[in-house]
Short mmCIF file of N, CA and C in Angstrom, two decimals:
data_model
loop_
_atom_site.label_atom_id
_atom_site.label_comp_id
_atom_site.label_asym_id
_atom_site.label_seq_id
_atom_site.Cartn_x
_atom_site.Cartn_y
_atom_site.Cartn_z
N UNK D 1 0.82 -1.20 0.00
CA UNK D 1 0.00 0.00 0.00
C UNK D 1 0.87 1.26 0.00
N UNK D 2 1.91 1.27 0.80
CA UNK D 2 2.80 2.43 0.88
C UNK D 2 3.51 2.65 -0.45
N UNK D 3 3.83 1.56 -1.14
CA UNK D 3 4.49 1.67 -2.43
C UNK D 3 3.59 2.36 -3.46
N UNK D 4 2.28 2.06 -3.42
CA UNK D 4 1.32 2.68 -4.33
C UNK D 4 1.19 4.18 -4.06
N UNK D 5 1.19 4.55 -2.79
CA UNK D 5 1.07 5.97 -2.42
C UNK D 5 2.30 6.73 -2.88
N UNK D 6 3.48 6.16 -2.67
CA UNK D 6 4.73 6.80 -3.09
C UNK D 6 4.77 6.94 -4.61
N UNK D 7 4.35 5.91 -5.32
CA UNK D 7 4.32 5.96 -6.78
C UNK D 7 3.31 7.01 -7.26
N UNK D 8 2.16 7.09 -6.61
CA UNK D 8 1.15 8.09 -6.95
C UNK D 8 1.69 9.51 -6.72
N UNK D 9 2.28 9.77 -5.58
CA UNK D 9 2.83 11.09 -5.28
C UNK D 9 3.95 11.47 -6.24
N UNK D 10 4.78 10.49 -6.61
CA UNK D 10 5.83 10.74 -7.59
C UNK D 10 5.24 11.19 -8.92
N UNK D 11 4.17 10.54 -9.34
CA UNK D 11 3.49 10.91 -10.59
C UNK D 11 2.87 12.30 -10.53
N UNK D 12 2.28 12.64 -9.39
CA UNK D 12 1.68 13.96 -9.22
C UNK D 12 2.75 15.05 -9.27
N UNK D 13 3.85 14.86 -8.56
CA UNK D 13 4.93 15.84 -8.54
C UNK D 13 5.55 15.96 -9.94
N UNK D 14 5.76 14.86 -10.61
CA UNK D 14 6.29 14.88 -11.97
C UNK D 14 5.33 15.61 -12.91
N UNK D 15 4.04 15.39 -12.76
CA UNK D 15 3.04 16.07 -13.58
C UNK D 15 3.02 17.56 -13.33
N UNK D 16 3.15 17.98 -12.07
CA UNK D 16 3.19 19.41 -11.74
C UNK D 16 4.40 20.06 -12.38
N UNK D 17 5.55 19.43 -12.32
CA UNK D 17 6.75 20.00 -12.93
C UNK D 17 6.61 20.09 -14.46
N UNK D 18 6.03 19.07 -15.08
CA UNK D 18 5.84 19.11 -16.54
C UNK D 18 4.88 20.23 -16.95
N UNK D 19 3.77 20.38 -16.24
CA UNK D 19 2.81 21.43 -16.56
C UNK D 19 3.45 22.79 -16.34
N UNK D 20 4.18 22.94 -15.27
CA UNK D 20 4.85 24.21 -14.97
C UNK D 20 5.90 24.53 -16.05
N UNK D 21 6.63 23.52 -16.51
CA UNK D 21 7.63 23.70 -17.53
C UNK D 21 7.00 24.05 -18.88
N UNK D 22 5.92 23.36 -19.26
CA UNK D 22 5.29 23.57 -20.56
C UNK D 22 4.48 24.86 -20.63
N UNK D 23 3.79 25.22 -19.55
CA UNK D 23 2.88 26.36 -19.58
C UNK D 23 3.30 27.51 -18.67
N UNK D 24 4.42 27.42 -18.02
CA UNK D 24 4.82 28.42 -17.02
C UNK D 24 5.14 29.79 -17.56
N UNK D 25 5.75 29.92 -18.73
CA UNK D 25 6.19 31.21 -19.23
C UNK D 25 5.13 32.00 -19.97
N UNK D 26 3.96 31.45 -20.14
CA UNK D 26 2.92 32.12 -20.92
C UNK D 26 2.09 33.05 -20.04
N UNK D 27 1.65 34.12 -20.66
CA UNK D 27 0.75 35.05 -19.99
C UNK D 27 -0.67 34.71 -20.43
N UNK D 28 -1.26 33.73 -19.78
CA UNK D 28 -2.57 33.23 -20.16
C UNK D 28 -3.63 33.87 -19.29
N UNK D 29 -4.64 34.44 -19.92
CA UNK D 29 -5.76 35.02 -19.19
C UNK D 29 -7.05 34.41 -19.72
N UNK D 30 -7.91 34.00 -18.83
CA UNK D 30 -9.20 33.42 -19.21
C UNK D 30 -10.29 34.41 -18.85
N UNK D 31 -10.78 35.12 -19.85
CA UNK D 31 -11.86 36.08 -19.65
C UNK D 31 -13.10 35.53 -20.34
N UNK D 32 -13.97 34.92 -19.56
CA UNK D 32 -15.15 34.31 -20.13
C UNK D 32 -16.30 35.29 -20.29
N UNK D 33 -16.32 36.35 -19.51
CA UNK D 33 -17.44 37.27 -19.52
C UNK D 33 -17.13 38.47 -20.41
N UNK D 34 -18.15 39.06 -21.03
CA UNK D 34 -17.93 40.17 -21.97
C UNK D 34 -17.18 41.35 -21.36
N UNK D 35 -17.48 41.70 -20.12
CA UNK D 35 -16.81 42.83 -19.49
C UNK D 35 -15.30 42.59 -19.39
N UNK D 36 -14.90 41.41 -18.98
CA UNK D 36 -13.49 41.08 -18.87
C UNK D 36 -12.79 41.10 -20.21
N UNK D 37 -13.48 40.62 -21.24
CA UNK D 37 -12.90 40.62 -22.58
C UNK D 37 -12.69 42.03 -23.11
N UNK D 38 -13.66 42.91 -22.88
CA UNK D 38 -13.55 44.29 -23.36
C UNK D 38 -12.38 44.99 -22.66
N UNK D 39 -12.31 44.87 -21.35
CA UNK D 39 -11.24 45.54 -20.60
C UNK D 39 -9.88 44.98 -20.97
N UNK D 40 -9.78 43.67 -21.12
CA UNK D 40 -8.51 43.06 -21.53
C UNK D 40 -8.10 43.54 -22.92
N UNK D 41 -9.06 43.64 -23.83
CA UNK D 41 -8.79 44.13 -25.18
C UNK D 41 -8.32 45.57 -25.15
N UNK D 42 -8.94 46.42 -24.33
CA UNK D 42 -8.54 47.82 -24.23
C UNK D 42 -7.14 47.97 -23.64
N UNK D 43 -6.81 47.13 -22.66
CA UNK D 43 -5.50 47.21 -22.02
C UNK D 43 -4.37 46.78 -22.95
N UNK D 44 -4.66 45.95 -23.93
CA UNK D 44 -3.63 45.49 -24.86
C UNK D 44 -3.29 46.52 -25.93
N UNK D 45 -4.17 47.49 -26.14
CA UNK D 45 -3.99 48.44 -27.23
C UNK D 45 -3.31 49.72 -26.75
N UNK D 46 -2.74 50.43 -27.72
CA UNK D 46 -2.16 51.74 -27.43
C UNK D 46 -3.31 52.72 -27.23
N UNK D 47 -3.24 53.48 -26.15
CA UNK D 47 -4.31 54.41 -25.80
C UNK D 47 -3.93 55.81 -26.27
N UNK D 48 -4.83 56.46 -26.99
CA UNK D 48 -4.63 57.85 -27.39
C UNK D 48 -5.75 58.69 -26.79
N UNK D 49 -5.57 60.00 -26.83
CA UNK D 49 -6.52 60.91 -26.19
C UNK D 49 -6.93 61.99 -27.17
N UNK D 50 -8.18 62.40 -27.11
CA UNK D 50 -8.63 63.56 -27.87
C UNK D 50 -8.19 64.81 -27.11
N UNK D 51 -8.23 65.96 -27.78
CA UNK D 51 -7.87 67.21 -27.11
C UNK D 51 -8.79 67.47 -25.92
N UNK D 52 -10.07 67.16 -26.09
CA UNK D 52 -11.05 67.36 -25.03
C UNK D 52 -10.72 66.49 -23.81
N UNK D 53 -10.40 65.22 -24.04
CA UNK D 53 -10.09 64.33 -22.91
C UNK D 53 -8.76 64.70 -22.25
N UNK D 54 -7.79 65.21 -23.03
CA UNK D 54 -6.53 65.68 -22.43
C UNK D 54 -6.79 66.88 -21.53
N UNK D 55 -7.67 67.77 -21.95
CA UNK D 55 -8.03 68.91 -21.13
C UNK D 55 -8.72 68.44 -19.85
N UNK D 56 -9.62 67.48 -19.98
CA UNK D 56 -10.31 66.95 -18.80
C UNK D 56 -9.31 66.29 -17.84
N UNK D 57 -8.37 65.54 -18.38
CA UNK D 57 -7.36 64.89 -17.53
C UNK D 57 -6.59 65.92 -16.72
N UNK D 58 -6.17 66.99 -17.38
CA UNK D 58 -5.40 68.01 -16.67
C UNK D 58 -6.26 68.73 -15.62
N UNK D 59 -7.53 68.93 -15.91
CA UNK D 59 -8.41 69.63 -14.97
C UNK D 59 -8.71 68.80 -13.72
N UNK D 60 -8.90 67.48 -13.88
CA UNK D 60 -9.24 66.65 -12.72
C UNK D 60 -8.01 66.01 -12.08
N UNK D 61 -6.83 66.20 -12.67
CA UNK D 61 -5.59 65.76 -12.05
C UNK D 61 -5.28 64.28 -12.20
N UNK D 62 -5.66 63.68 -13.30
CA UNK D 62 -5.33 62.28 -13.56
C UNK D 62 -4.24 62.25 -14.61
N UNK D 63 -3.22 61.42 -14.38
CA UNK D 63 -2.12 61.30 -15.34
C UNK D 63 -2.50 60.29 -16.42
N UNK D 64 -1.95 60.50 -17.62
CA UNK D 64 -2.23 59.58 -18.73
C UNK D 64 -1.77 58.15 -18.41
N UNK D 65 -0.69 58.05 -17.66
CA UNK D 65 -0.12 56.74 -17.34
C UNK D 65 -1.04 55.92 -16.42
N UNK D 66 -1.96 56.58 -15.72
CA UNK D 66 -2.82 55.86 -14.77
C UNK D 66 -4.07 55.30 -15.43
N UNK D 67 -4.24 55.50 -16.73
CA UNK D 67 -5.42 54.99 -17.43
C UNK D 67 -5.46 53.46 -17.37
N UNK D 68 -4.31 52.82 -17.49
CA UNK D 68 -4.26 51.36 -17.44
C UNK D 68 -4.74 50.84 -16.09
N UNK D 69 -4.33 51.50 -15.01
CA UNK D 69 -4.80 51.07 -13.70
C UNK D 69 -6.28 51.39 -13.50
N UNK D 70 -6.76 52.49 -14.10
CA UNK D 70 -8.19 52.79 -14.04
C UNK D 70 -9.01 51.74 -14.79
N UNK D 71 -8.49 51.27 -15.92
CA UNK D 71 -9.19 50.23 -16.66
C UNK D 71 -9.31 48.94 -15.85
N UNK D 72 -8.30 48.65 -15.04
CA UNK D 72 -8.32 47.41 -14.25
C UNK D 72 -9.45 47.39 -13.23
N UNK D 73 -9.86 48.56 -12.75
CA UNK D 73 -10.91 48.61 -11.73
C UNK D 73 -12.21 49.19 -12.29
N UNK D 74 -12.37 49.16 -13.61
CA UNK D 74 -13.55 49.75 -14.24
C UNK D 74 -14.61 48.70 -14.53
N UNK D 75 -15.83 49.20 -14.65
CA UNK D 75 -16.97 48.39 -15.01
C UNK D 75 -17.51 48.93 -16.34
N UNK D 76 -17.82 48.05 -17.27
CA UNK D 76 -18.34 48.45 -18.57
C UNK D 76 -19.87 48.50 -18.48
N UNK D 77 -20.44 49.61 -18.92
CA UNK D 77 -21.90 49.76 -18.95
C UNK D 77 -22.37 49.52 -20.38
N UNK D 78 -22.73 48.28 -20.68
CA UNK D 78 -23.10 47.92 -22.04
C UNK D 78 -24.40 48.59 -22.48
N UNK D 79 -25.30 48.84 -21.54
CA UNK D 79 -26.58 49.46 -21.91
C UNK D 79 -26.39 50.90 -22.39
N UNK D 80 -25.35 51.58 -21.92
CA UNK D 80 -25.08 52.96 -22.32
C UNK D 80 -24.07 53.04 -23.47
N UNK D 81 -23.41 51.95 -23.78
CA UNK D 81 -22.37 51.93 -24.82
C UNK D 81 -22.99 51.84 -26.20
N UNK D 82 -22.25 52.33 -27.19
CA UNK D 82 -22.67 52.25 -28.60
C UNK D 82 -21.79 51.21 -29.28
N UNK D 83 -22.30 49.98 -29.35
CA UNK D 83 -21.46 48.90 -29.86
C UNK D 83 -22.02 48.22 -31.10
N UNK D 84 -23.29 48.33 -31.35
CA UNK D 84 -23.90 47.63 -32.49
C UNK D 84 -23.79 48.47 -33.76
N UNK D 85 -23.36 47.81 -34.84
CA UNK D 85 -23.33 48.45 -36.15
C UNK D 85 -22.29 49.54 -36.30
N UNK D 86 -21.28 49.55 -35.46
CA UNK D 86 -20.24 50.58 -35.56
C UNK D 86 -18.91 49.92 -35.87
N UNK D 87 -18.11 50.59 -36.69
CA UNK D 87 -16.79 50.08 -37.01
C UNK D 87 -15.89 50.10 -35.77
N UNK D 88 -15.98 51.19 -35.01
CA UNK D 88 -15.23 51.34 -33.77
C UNK D 88 -16.24 51.55 -32.63
N UNK D 89 -16.57 50.50 -31.88
CA UNK D 89 -17.54 50.65 -30.81
C UNK D 89 -17.05 51.60 -29.71
N UNK D 90 -17.99 52.30 -29.09
CA UNK D 90 -17.67 53.22 -28.00
C UNK D 90 -18.23 52.64 -26.71
N UNK D 91 -17.35 52.43 -25.74
CA UNK D 91 -17.74 51.82 -24.47
C UNK D 91 -17.77 52.88 -23.38
N UNK D 92 -18.79 52.81 -22.54
CA UNK D 92 -18.92 53.67 -21.37
C UNK D 92 -18.44 52.86 -20.18
N UNK D 93 -17.45 53.41 -19.46
CA UNK D 93 -16.88 52.72 -18.30
C UNK D 93 -16.93 53.63 -17.09
N UNK D 94 -16.96 53.03 -15.92
CA UNK D 94 -16.81 53.79 -14.68
C UNK D 94 -16.00 52.94 -13.71
N UNK D 95 -15.25 53.61 -12.86
CA UNK D 95 -14.42 52.89 -11.90
C UNK D 95 -15.30 52.27 -10.83
N UNK D 96 -14.81 51.20 -10.27
CA UNK D 96 -15.57 50.49 -9.25
C UNK D 96 -15.23 50.99 -7.85
N UNK D 97 -13.95 51.17 -7.58
CA UNK D 97 -13.57 51.46 -6.20
C UNK D 97 -12.36 52.39 -6.12
N UNK D 98 -12.61 53.66 -6.20
CA UNK D 98 -11.59 54.67 -5.94
C UNK D 98 -12.23 55.74 -5.09
N UNK D 99 -11.45 56.70 -4.65
CA UNK D 99 -12.00 57.75 -3.80
C UNK D 99 -13.06 58.57 -4.55
N UNK D 100 -12.86 58.82 -5.83
CA UNK D 100 -13.85 59.52 -6.65
C UNK D 100 -14.17 58.64 -7.86
N UNK D 101 -15.44 58.49 -8.16
CA UNK D 101 -15.83 57.68 -9.31
C UNK D 101 -15.47 58.43 -10.59
N UNK D 102 -14.80 57.72 -11.49
CA UNK D 102 -14.37 58.31 -12.76
C UNK D 102 -15.16 57.64 -13.88
N UNK D 103 -15.78 58.45 -14.75
CA UNK D 103 -16.53 57.96 -15.89
C UNK D 103 -15.71 58.21 -17.16
N UNK D 104 -15.69 57.22 -18.05
CA UNK D 104 -14.92 57.33 -19.29
C UNK D 104 -15.75 56.84 -20.46
N UNK D 105 -15.50 57.40 -21.63
CA UNK D 105 -16.02 56.89 -22.89
C UNK D 105 -14.79 56.62 -23.76
N UNK D 106 -14.65 55.36 -24.18
CA UNK D 106 -13.47 54.96 -24.96
C UNK D 106 -13.92 54.34 -26.27
N UNK D 107 -13.35 54.85 -27.38
CA UNK D 107 -13.61 54.28 -28.70
C UNK D 107 -12.57 53.19 -28.93
N UNK D 108 -13.06 51.98 -29.22
CA UNK D 108 -12.19 50.82 -29.37
C UNK D 108 -12.08 50.44 -30.83
N UNK D 109 -11.05 50.93 -31.50
CA UNK D 109 -10.81 50.57 -32.90
C UNK D 109 -9.89 49.35 -32.95
N UNK D 110 -9.61 48.89 -34.16
CA UNK D 110 -8.84 47.66 -34.31
C UNK D 110 -7.43 47.75 -33.75
N UNK D 111 -6.75 48.89 -33.97
CA UNK D 111 -5.35 49.00 -33.56
C UNK D 111 -5.11 49.90 -32.36
N UNK D 112 -6.07 50.75 -32.01
CA UNK D 112 -5.87 51.65 -30.88
C UNK D 112 -7.20 51.95 -30.19
N UNK D 113 -7.08 52.37 -28.96
CA UNK D 113 -8.23 52.80 -28.17
C UNK D 113 -8.08 54.30 -27.92
N UNK D 114 -9.16 55.05 -28.13
CA UNK D 114 -9.12 56.50 -27.97
C UNK D 114 -10.06 56.92 -26.84
N UNK D 115 -9.52 57.63 -25.86
CA UNK D 115 -10.34 58.15 -24.77
C UNK D 115 -11.03 59.41 -25.28
N UNK D 116 -12.37 59.37 -25.36
CA UNK D 116 -13.15 60.50 -25.85
C UNK D 116 -13.58 61.42 -24.72
N UNK D 117 -13.82 60.84 -23.56
CA UNK D 117 -14.37 61.60 -22.44
C UNK D 117 -13.89 60.96 -21.14
N UNK D 118 -13.48 61.76 -20.19
CA UNK D 118 -13.12 61.26 -18.86
C UNK D 118 -13.39 62.36 -17.85
N UNK D 119 -14.17 62.03 -16.84
CA UNK D 119 -14.53 63.03 -15.84
C UNK D 119 -14.99 62.32 -14.57
N UNK D 120 -15.15 63.09 -13.52
CA UNK D 120 -15.62 62.53 -12.25
C UNK D 120 -17.14 62.58 -12.15
N UNK D 121 -17.81 63.06 -13.18
CA UNK D 121 -19.27 63.08 -13.23
C UNK D 121 -19.71 62.60 -14.60
N UNK D 122 -20.92 62.07 -14.70
CA UNK D 122 -21.40 61.59 -16.00
C UNK D 122 -21.62 62.74 -16.98
N UNK D 123 -22.01 63.89 -16.46
CA UNK D 123 -22.14 65.07 -17.32
C UNK D 123 -20.89 65.91 -17.11
N UNK D 124 -20.53 66.68 -18.10
CA UNK D 124 -19.28 67.42 -18.07
C UNK D 124 -19.26 68.45 -16.94
N UNK D 125 -18.47 68.17 -15.89
CA UNK D 125 -18.32 69.13 -14.80
C UNK D 125 -17.08 69.98 -15.02
N UNK D 126 -16.21 69.55 -15.91
CA UNK D 126 -14.99 70.28 -16.23
C UNK D 126 -15.23 71.09 -17.49
N UNK D 127 -14.86 72.33 -17.47
CA UNK D 127 -15.05 73.20 -18.64
C UNK D 127 -13.82 73.14 -19.53
N UNK D 128 -13.98 72.54 -20.68
CA UNK D 128 -12.90 72.45 -21.67
C UNK D 128 -13.45 72.91 -23.01
N UNK D 129 -12.58 73.46 -23.85
CA UNK D 129 -13.05 73.93 -25.18
C UNK D 129 -13.45 72.77 -26.07
#
């Protein structure tokens, strides 16, 4: 009986090492839900900003570099987004858990994502040209 247990444990340890060796270096993400897929897709692309969104960023004090971290804690509002029948769908996002809720509208094209709107309120509270 002890020999069977030792042989079983040897096989399990050997299997763990093989799986770790074969799949260890890959950056594999399993996003089964639409929200996770959209956010993962946006994070993989180069993010650009419109003049209006750059003005909003400077007014509310958010750095361009922090957009990636904002995307990680954002929720996609599909009911408010314009995704059907568009070449570049526009997604409405809001942060889940920060000191101030940030609302964003991002156009997701094939090669890049463009931030169209970013503010701490759903309606424009920041005055930009």
